[in-house]
Short mmCIF file of C-alpha atoms and ligand atoms in Angstrom, two decimals:
data_model
loop_
_atom_site.label_atom_id
_atom_site.label_comp_id
_atom_site.label_asym_id
_atom_site.label_seq_id
_atom_site.Cartn_x
_atom_site.Cartn_y
_atom_site.Cartn_z
CA UNK D 1 -74.21 16.58 -13.13
CA UNK D 2 -77.60 16.19 -13.74
CA UNK D 3 -78.75 15.67 -17.58
CA UNK D 4 -82.05 16.43 -18.79
CA UNK D 5 -83.09 15.31 -22.22
CA UNK D 6 -86.06 16.83 -24.47
CA UNK D 7 -86.58 13.62 -27.26
CA UNK D 8 -89.17 11.78 -29.19
CA UNK D 9 -87.37 8.70 -28.16
CA UNK D 10 -86.94 8.90 -24.58
CA UNK D 11 -86.03 5.16 -24.26
CA UNK D 12 -82.77 5.22 -26.89
CA UNK D 13 -81.56 7.56 -24.57
CA UNK D 14 -82.60 5.80 -21.23
CA UNK D 15 -81.07 2.30 -22.75
CA UNK D 16 -77.76 4.04 -24.14
CA UNK D 17 -77.28 5.94 -20.90
CA UNK D 18 -77.65 2.98 -18.54
CA UNK D 19 -74.76 1.15 -19.97
CA UNK D 20 -70.90 0.61 -19.03
CA UNK D 21 -69.10 3.41 -17.33
CA UNK D 22 -72.07 6.47 -17.21
CA UNK D 23 -74.67 3.85 -16.05
CA UNK D 24 -72.07 3.20 -13.10
CA UNK D 25 -71.90 6.73 -12.55
CA UNK D 26 -75.57 7.10 -12.75
CA UNK D 27 -76.04 4.05 -10.08
CA UNK D 28 -73.71 5.96 -7.83
CA UNK D 29 -75.65 9.28 -8.13
CA UNK D 30 -72.10 11.55 -9.68
CA UNK D 31 -74.59 11.64 -13.09
CA UNK D 32 -78.72 12.21 -13.21
CA UNK D 33 -80.65 11.57 -16.33
CA UNK D 34 -84.39 12.55 -16.85
CA UNK D 35 -85.52 11.66 -20.19
CA UNK D 36 -88.69 13.97 -21.08
CA UNK D 37 -90.63 12.67 -23.83
CA UNK D 38 -91.99 15.73 -26.38
CA UNK D 39 -95.27 13.79 -27.78
CA UNK D 40 -96.74 13.49 -23.95
CA UNK D 41 -97.11 17.66 -24.15
CA UNK D 42 -98.80 17.20 -27.29
CA UNK D 43 -101.10 19.90 -28.17
CA UNK D 44 -103.40 18.04 -30.46
CA UNK D 45 -104.11 15.80 -27.33
CA UNK D 46 -103.04 12.64 -29.45
CA UNK D 47 -99.66 12.89 -29.19
CA UNK D 48 -98.96 14.55 -32.20
CA UNK D 49 -96.00 17.38 -32.83
CA UNK D 50 -95.29 17.78 -35.66
CA UNK D 51 -96.92 19.95 -38.77
CA UNK D 52 -96.32 20.16 -42.28
CA UNK D 53 -93.67 23.08 -43.16
CA UNK D 54 -94.93 26.58 -44.30
CA UNK D 55 -93.47 27.79 -47.59
CA UNK D 56 -93.78 23.86 -48.86
CA UNK D 57 -90.95 21.58 -48.97
CA UNK D 58 -90.33 18.25 -47.86
CA UNK D 59 -90.83 16.58 -44.70
CA UNK D 60 -92.03 17.57 -41.39
CA UNK D 61 -91.06 20.19 -38.31
CA UNK D 62 -91.45 19.82 -34.78
CA UNK D 63 -93.76 22.63 -33.44
CA UNK D 64 -92.47 24.95 -31.18
CA UNK D 65 -95.59 24.66 -28.26
CA UNK D 66 -94.97 21.39 -27.27
CA UNK D 67 -91.50 21.81 -26.97
CA UNK D 68 -91.88 25.07 -25.06
CA UNK D 69 -94.17 23.21 -22.75
CA UNK D 70 -91.65 20.09 -22.17
CA UNK D 71 -89.04 22.99 -21.59
CA UNK D 72 -91.18 25.04 -18.86
CA UNK D 73 -91.43 21.83 -17.26
CA UNK D 74 -87.98 20.54 -17.08
CA UNK D 75 -86.83 23.94 -16.28
CA UNK D 76 -89.48 24.01 -13.41
CA UNK D 77 -88.06 21.06 -11.58
CA UNK D 78 -84.84 22.13 -11.97
CA UNK D 79 -85.61 25.67 -10.28
CA UNK D 80 -87.69 23.78 -7.34
CA UNK D 81 -84.02 23.64 -5.35
CA UNK D 82 -83.74 26.63 -3.98
CA UNK D 83 -79.75 26.39 -4.71
CA UNK D 84 -80.62 26.91 -8.69
CA UNK D 85 -80.74 30.52 -9.38
CA UNK D 86 -79.52 30.87 -13.35
CA UNK D 87 -81.74 29.12 -15.99
CA UNK D 88 -79.96 26.13 -17.61
CA UNK D 89 -78.00 26.40 -20.58
CA UNK D 90 -80.64 24.20 -22.90
CA UNK D 91 -78.21 22.68 -25.87
CA UNK D 92 -80.24 22.07 -29.08
CA UNK D 93 -78.24 18.89 -31.18
CA UNK D 94 -78.35 20.30 -35.29
CA UNK D 95 -75.95 19.84 -38.10
CA UNK D 96 -75.96 23.83 -38.12
CA UNK D 97 -74.13 24.26 -34.97
CA UNK D 98 -71.00 24.55 -33.59
CA UNK D 99 -68.79 21.32 -33.94
CA UNK D 100 -68.35 19.75 -30.68
CA UNK D 101 -64.55 19.25 -29.58
CA UNK D 102 -62.96 18.31 -26.36
CA UNK D 103 -62.77 21.86 -25.16
CA UNK D 104 -66.44 22.21 -25.07
CA UNK D 105 -66.99 18.59 -23.43
CA UNK D 106 -64.75 20.10 -20.25
CA UNK D 107 -66.49 23.51 -20.06
CA UNK D 108 -69.88 21.40 -19.89
CA UNK D 109 -68.93 19.67 -17.30
CA UNK D 110 -68.76 22.60 -14.94
CA UNK D 111 -72.50 23.22 -15.29
CA UNK D 112 -74.82 21.20 -12.61
CA UNK D 113 -77.87 21.11 -15.03
CA UNK D 114 -77.95 20.58 -18.91
CA UNK D 115 -80.70 20.11 -20.97
CA UNK D 116 -80.33 18.75 -24.38
CA UNK D 117 -83.12 19.13 -27.20
CA UNK D 118 -83.28 16.60 -29.89
CA UNK D 119 -84.72 17.23 -33.11
CA UNK D 120 -85.90 15.20 -35.65
CA UNK D 121 -88.11 15.13 -39.16
CA UNK D 122 -86.66 18.02 -40.84
CA UNK D 123 -85.79 19.87 -37.77
CA UNK D 124 -87.85 22.30 -34.86
CA UNK D 125 -89.66 25.46 -35.81
CA UNK D 126 -87.20 28.11 -35.41
CA UNK D 127 -89.32 30.23 -33.03
CA UNK D 128 -88.80 28.02 -29.99
CA UNK D 129 -85.26 27.94 -30.85
CA UNK D 130 -84.37 31.55 -30.80
CA UNK D 131 -86.91 31.14 -27.15
CA UNK D 132 -85.10 28.48 -25.01
CA UNK D 133 -81.65 27.77 -26.45
CA UNK D 134 -78.72 28.99 -25.40
CA UNK D 135 -76.38 26.39 -27.67
CA UNK D 136 -76.23 24.81 -30.74
CA UNK D 137 -74.19 22.08 -31.11
CA UNK D 138 -73.40 19.90 -33.87
CA UNK D 139 -71.15 16.63 -33.45
CA UNK D 140 -69.74 16.70 -37.06
CA UNK D 141 -70.52 17.36 -40.97
CA UNK D 142 -73.19 14.90 -41.10
CA UNK D 143 -76.54 14.47 -41.19
CA UNK D 144 -78.37 12.20 -38.83
CA UNK D 145 -81.66 11.25 -38.39
CA UNK D 146 -82.55 12.61 -35.23
CA UNK D 147 -80.62 14.12 -32.16
CA UNK D 148 -80.78 11.53 -29.59
CA UNK D 149 -77.23 10.10 -30.81
CA UNK D 150 -75.89 13.13 -31.12
CA UNK D 151 -76.85 14.11 -27.40
CA UNK D 152 -75.55 10.64 -26.34
CA UNK D 153 -71.96 11.56 -27.85
CA UNK D 154 -72.13 14.63 -25.60
CA UNK D 155 -73.09 13.21 -22.51
CA UNK D 156 -70.87 10.78 -22.64
CA UNK D 157 -67.58 12.86 -23.06
CA UNK D 158 -68.97 15.42 -20.72
CA UNK D 159 -69.51 12.91 -18.40
CA UNK D 160 -65.74 11.55 -18.10
CA UNK D 161 -64.83 15.31 -17.40
CA UNK D 162 -66.93 14.61 -13.92
CA UNK D 163 -64.97 13.63 -11.06
CA UNK D 164 -65.52 9.89 -9.89
CA UNK D 165 -66.84 9.08 -13.34
CA UNK D 166 -63.54 7.69 -14.44
CA UNK D 167 -62.68 4.99 -11.96
CA UNK D 168 -58.58 6.49 -12.53
CA UNK D 169 -58.76 10.13 -13.09
CA UNK D 170 -55.71 10.44 -14.24
CA UNK D 171 -56.89 8.54 -17.44
CA UNK D 172 -59.35 11.32 -18.67
CA UNK D 173 -56.10 14.19 -18.29
CA UNK D 174 -53.24 12.42 -20.91
CA UNK D 175 -55.78 11.53 -23.35
CA UNK D 176 -56.43 12.44 -27.10
CA UNK D 177 -57.22 16.00 -27.15
CA UNK D 178 -56.30 16.98 -23.81
CA UNK D 179 -53.27 18.57 -24.30
CA UNK D 180 -54.21 19.47 -28.09
CA UNK D 181 -52.46 15.84 -28.86
CA UNK D 182 -53.24 12.43 -30.17
CA UNK D 183 -52.75 9.88 -27.53
CA UNK D 184 -49.72 7.47 -28.03
CA UNK D 185 -50.48 3.65 -28.70
CA UNK D 186 -51.09 1.30 -26.01
CA UNK D 187 -50.15 -2.21 -25.52
CA UNK D 188 -50.94 -4.85 -23.29
CA UNK D 189 -50.12 -8.30 -22.63
CA UNK D 190 -48.80 -11.25 -24.03
CA UNK D 191 -45.01 -9.54 -24.84
CA UNK D 192 -45.30 -10.80 -28.05
CA UNK D 193 -48.56 -11.20 -29.81
CA UNK D 194 -48.39 -13.02 -33.56
CA UNK D 195 -44.62 -12.00 -34.14
CA UNK D 196 -44.94 -8.69 -32.85
CA UNK D 197 -43.44 -7.59 -29.76
CA UNK D 198 -44.91 -4.87 -27.35
CA UNK D 199 -41.94 -1.75 -28.03
CA UNK D 200 -39.24 -2.84 -25.58
CA UNK D 201 -39.13 0.71 -23.74
CA UNK D 202 -42.24 0.12 -22.28
CA UNK D 203 -40.39 -3.22 -20.95
CA UNK D 204 -37.63 -1.04 -19.70
CA UNK D 205 -39.00 0.38 -16.23
CA UNK D 206 -37.43 3.39 -17.07
CA UNK D 207 -40.37 5.62 -16.31
CA UNK D 208 -38.29 9.04 -18.00
CA UNK D 209 -37.52 6.76 -20.98
CA UNK D 210 -41.31 5.39 -21.12
CA UNK D 211 -42.96 9.51 -20.79
CA UNK D 212 -40.39 10.56 -23.59
CA UNK D 213 -41.45 7.53 -25.90
CA UNK D 214 -44.70 8.12 -25.34
CA UNK D 215 -44.49 11.78 -25.61
CA UNK D 216 -42.80 11.41 -29.06
CA UNK D 217 -45.62 8.88 -29.99
CA UNK D 218 -47.91 11.48 -29.34
CA UNK D 219 -46.29 14.22 -31.33
CA UNK D 220 -45.90 11.72 -34.17
CA UNK D 221 -49.70 10.34 -34.44
CA UNK D 222 -50.75 14.34 -34.14
CA UNK D 223 -47.87 15.05 -36.96
CA UNK D 224 -49.04 11.68 -39.15
CA UNK D 225 -53.10 12.27 -38.23
CA UNK D 226 -54.13 15.40 -37.10
CA UNK D 227 -51.09 18.41 -37.86
CA UNK D 228 -53.37 21.18 -37.73
CA UNK D 229 -54.18 20.20 -34.05
CA UNK D 230 -50.22 20.92 -32.95
CA UNK D 231 -50.44 25.12 -33.76
CA UNK D 232 -52.25 24.97 -29.86
CA UNK D 233 -50.24 22.13 -28.21
CA UNK D 234 -48.10 23.21 -25.43
CA UNK D 235 -44.57 22.31 -27.23
CA UNK D 236 -40.93 22.42 -25.30
CA UNK D 237 -37.88 22.44 -26.98
CA UNK D 238 -37.93 18.78 -26.90
CA UNK D 239 -40.70 18.52 -28.81
CA UNK D 240 -40.13 20.83 -31.43
CA UNK D 241 -36.76 19.37 -32.04
CA UNK D 242 -38.30 15.75 -32.29
CA UNK D 243 -40.82 17.52 -34.62
CA UNK D 244 -37.86 18.87 -36.53
CA UNK D 245 -36.47 15.91 -36.90
CA UNK D 246 -39.27 14.14 -38.35
CA UNK D 247 -39.54 16.66 -41.59
CA UNK D 248 -35.36 15.85 -41.94
N1 SAM N 1 -82.92 19.80 -42.09
C1 SAM N 1 -81.95 19.83 -40.95
C2 SAM N 1 -80.69 20.99 -41.67
O1 SAM N 1 -80.46 20.75 -42.61
O2 SAM N 1 -80.05 21.31 -41.00
C3 SAM N 1 -81.36 18.60 -40.34
C4 SAM N 1 -82.96 17.30 -40.03
S1 SAM N 1 -82.09 16.27 -39.14
C5 SAM N 1 -82.74 14.84 -40.67
C6 SAM N 1 -83.23 16.03 -37.82
C7 SAM N 1 -82.64 16.33 -36.23
O3 SAM N 1 -81.27 15.64 -36.08
C8 SAM N 1 -81.59 17.70 -36.20
O4 SAM N 1 -83.11 18.71 -35.77
C9 SAM N 1 -80.76 17.54 -34.95
O5 SAM N 1 -81.49 17.68 -33.80
C10 SAM N 1 -80.52 15.83 -35.72
N2 SAM N 1 -79.36 15.73 -36.46
C11 SAM N 1 -78.66 15.45 -37.07
N3 SAM N 1 -77.45 15.91 -37.42
C12 SAM N 1 -76.69 15.72 -36.40
C13 SAM N 1 -75.52 16.46 -36.50
N4 SAM N 1 -74.44 16.47 -36.86
N5 SAM N 1 -75.26 16.91 -35.12
C14 SAM N 1 -76.68 17.25 -34.30
N6 SAM N 1 -77.02 16.76 -34.06
C15 SAM N 1 -77.57 16.46 -35.40
#
């Protein structure tokens, strides 16, 4: 999985992504990260890449040409590999896009190359979005100052789906959203912490009972916190009976 990020703040992406699990995955060669500073493709020669919006209004708009040039450069690098025939997907981070979720992370993890375009200021000249962007993605219904944090959120979630990135492959499968359910609560040592004991079933050594308890906790949490997820969850007879018992 190769990530390419077109941004005005490459240091922000580099610092974030070279930390912790993603940093280790990059060091091991499971992921690669290349940041491209859009400012290096300024057409004015002085690093300027924004201009006033036509029609007036507040703020500045990132111009089309520097982004186009940065994209052409990245595409050339990717397509220098003779094994790559298709044009890579280009994701523009925008509050106007489809809202990111776990299934999208899973789907994108199957790509070999992904290009992210981070906007800033009032956003990006629409014409370059039309020309190069394949996916417009939002990380939620709020407005941030730039696309760098959203790009990192996406890369982090996608990375976890790449084989070998997580040390225990299972932990990516039983987590929240993996089956349209939230994960069960987790406990670690000590057995009693400030008068709060660990649920006894977790100490029983009975795997069947532990699995059932965890499943029920997942169902309970999902029902309490995100009931709308349940309509897409695969539920067995026992699950349905448990959920029905909650509303009794
Ligand atoms: N004027 C734009 C609008 O109303 O849609 C918002 C621009 S925002 C201040 C600057 C940049 O931050 C955007 O171009 C985008 O790249 C990024 N951004 C802000 N909020 C985001 C979100 N929720 N999800 C993804 N990207 C976001």
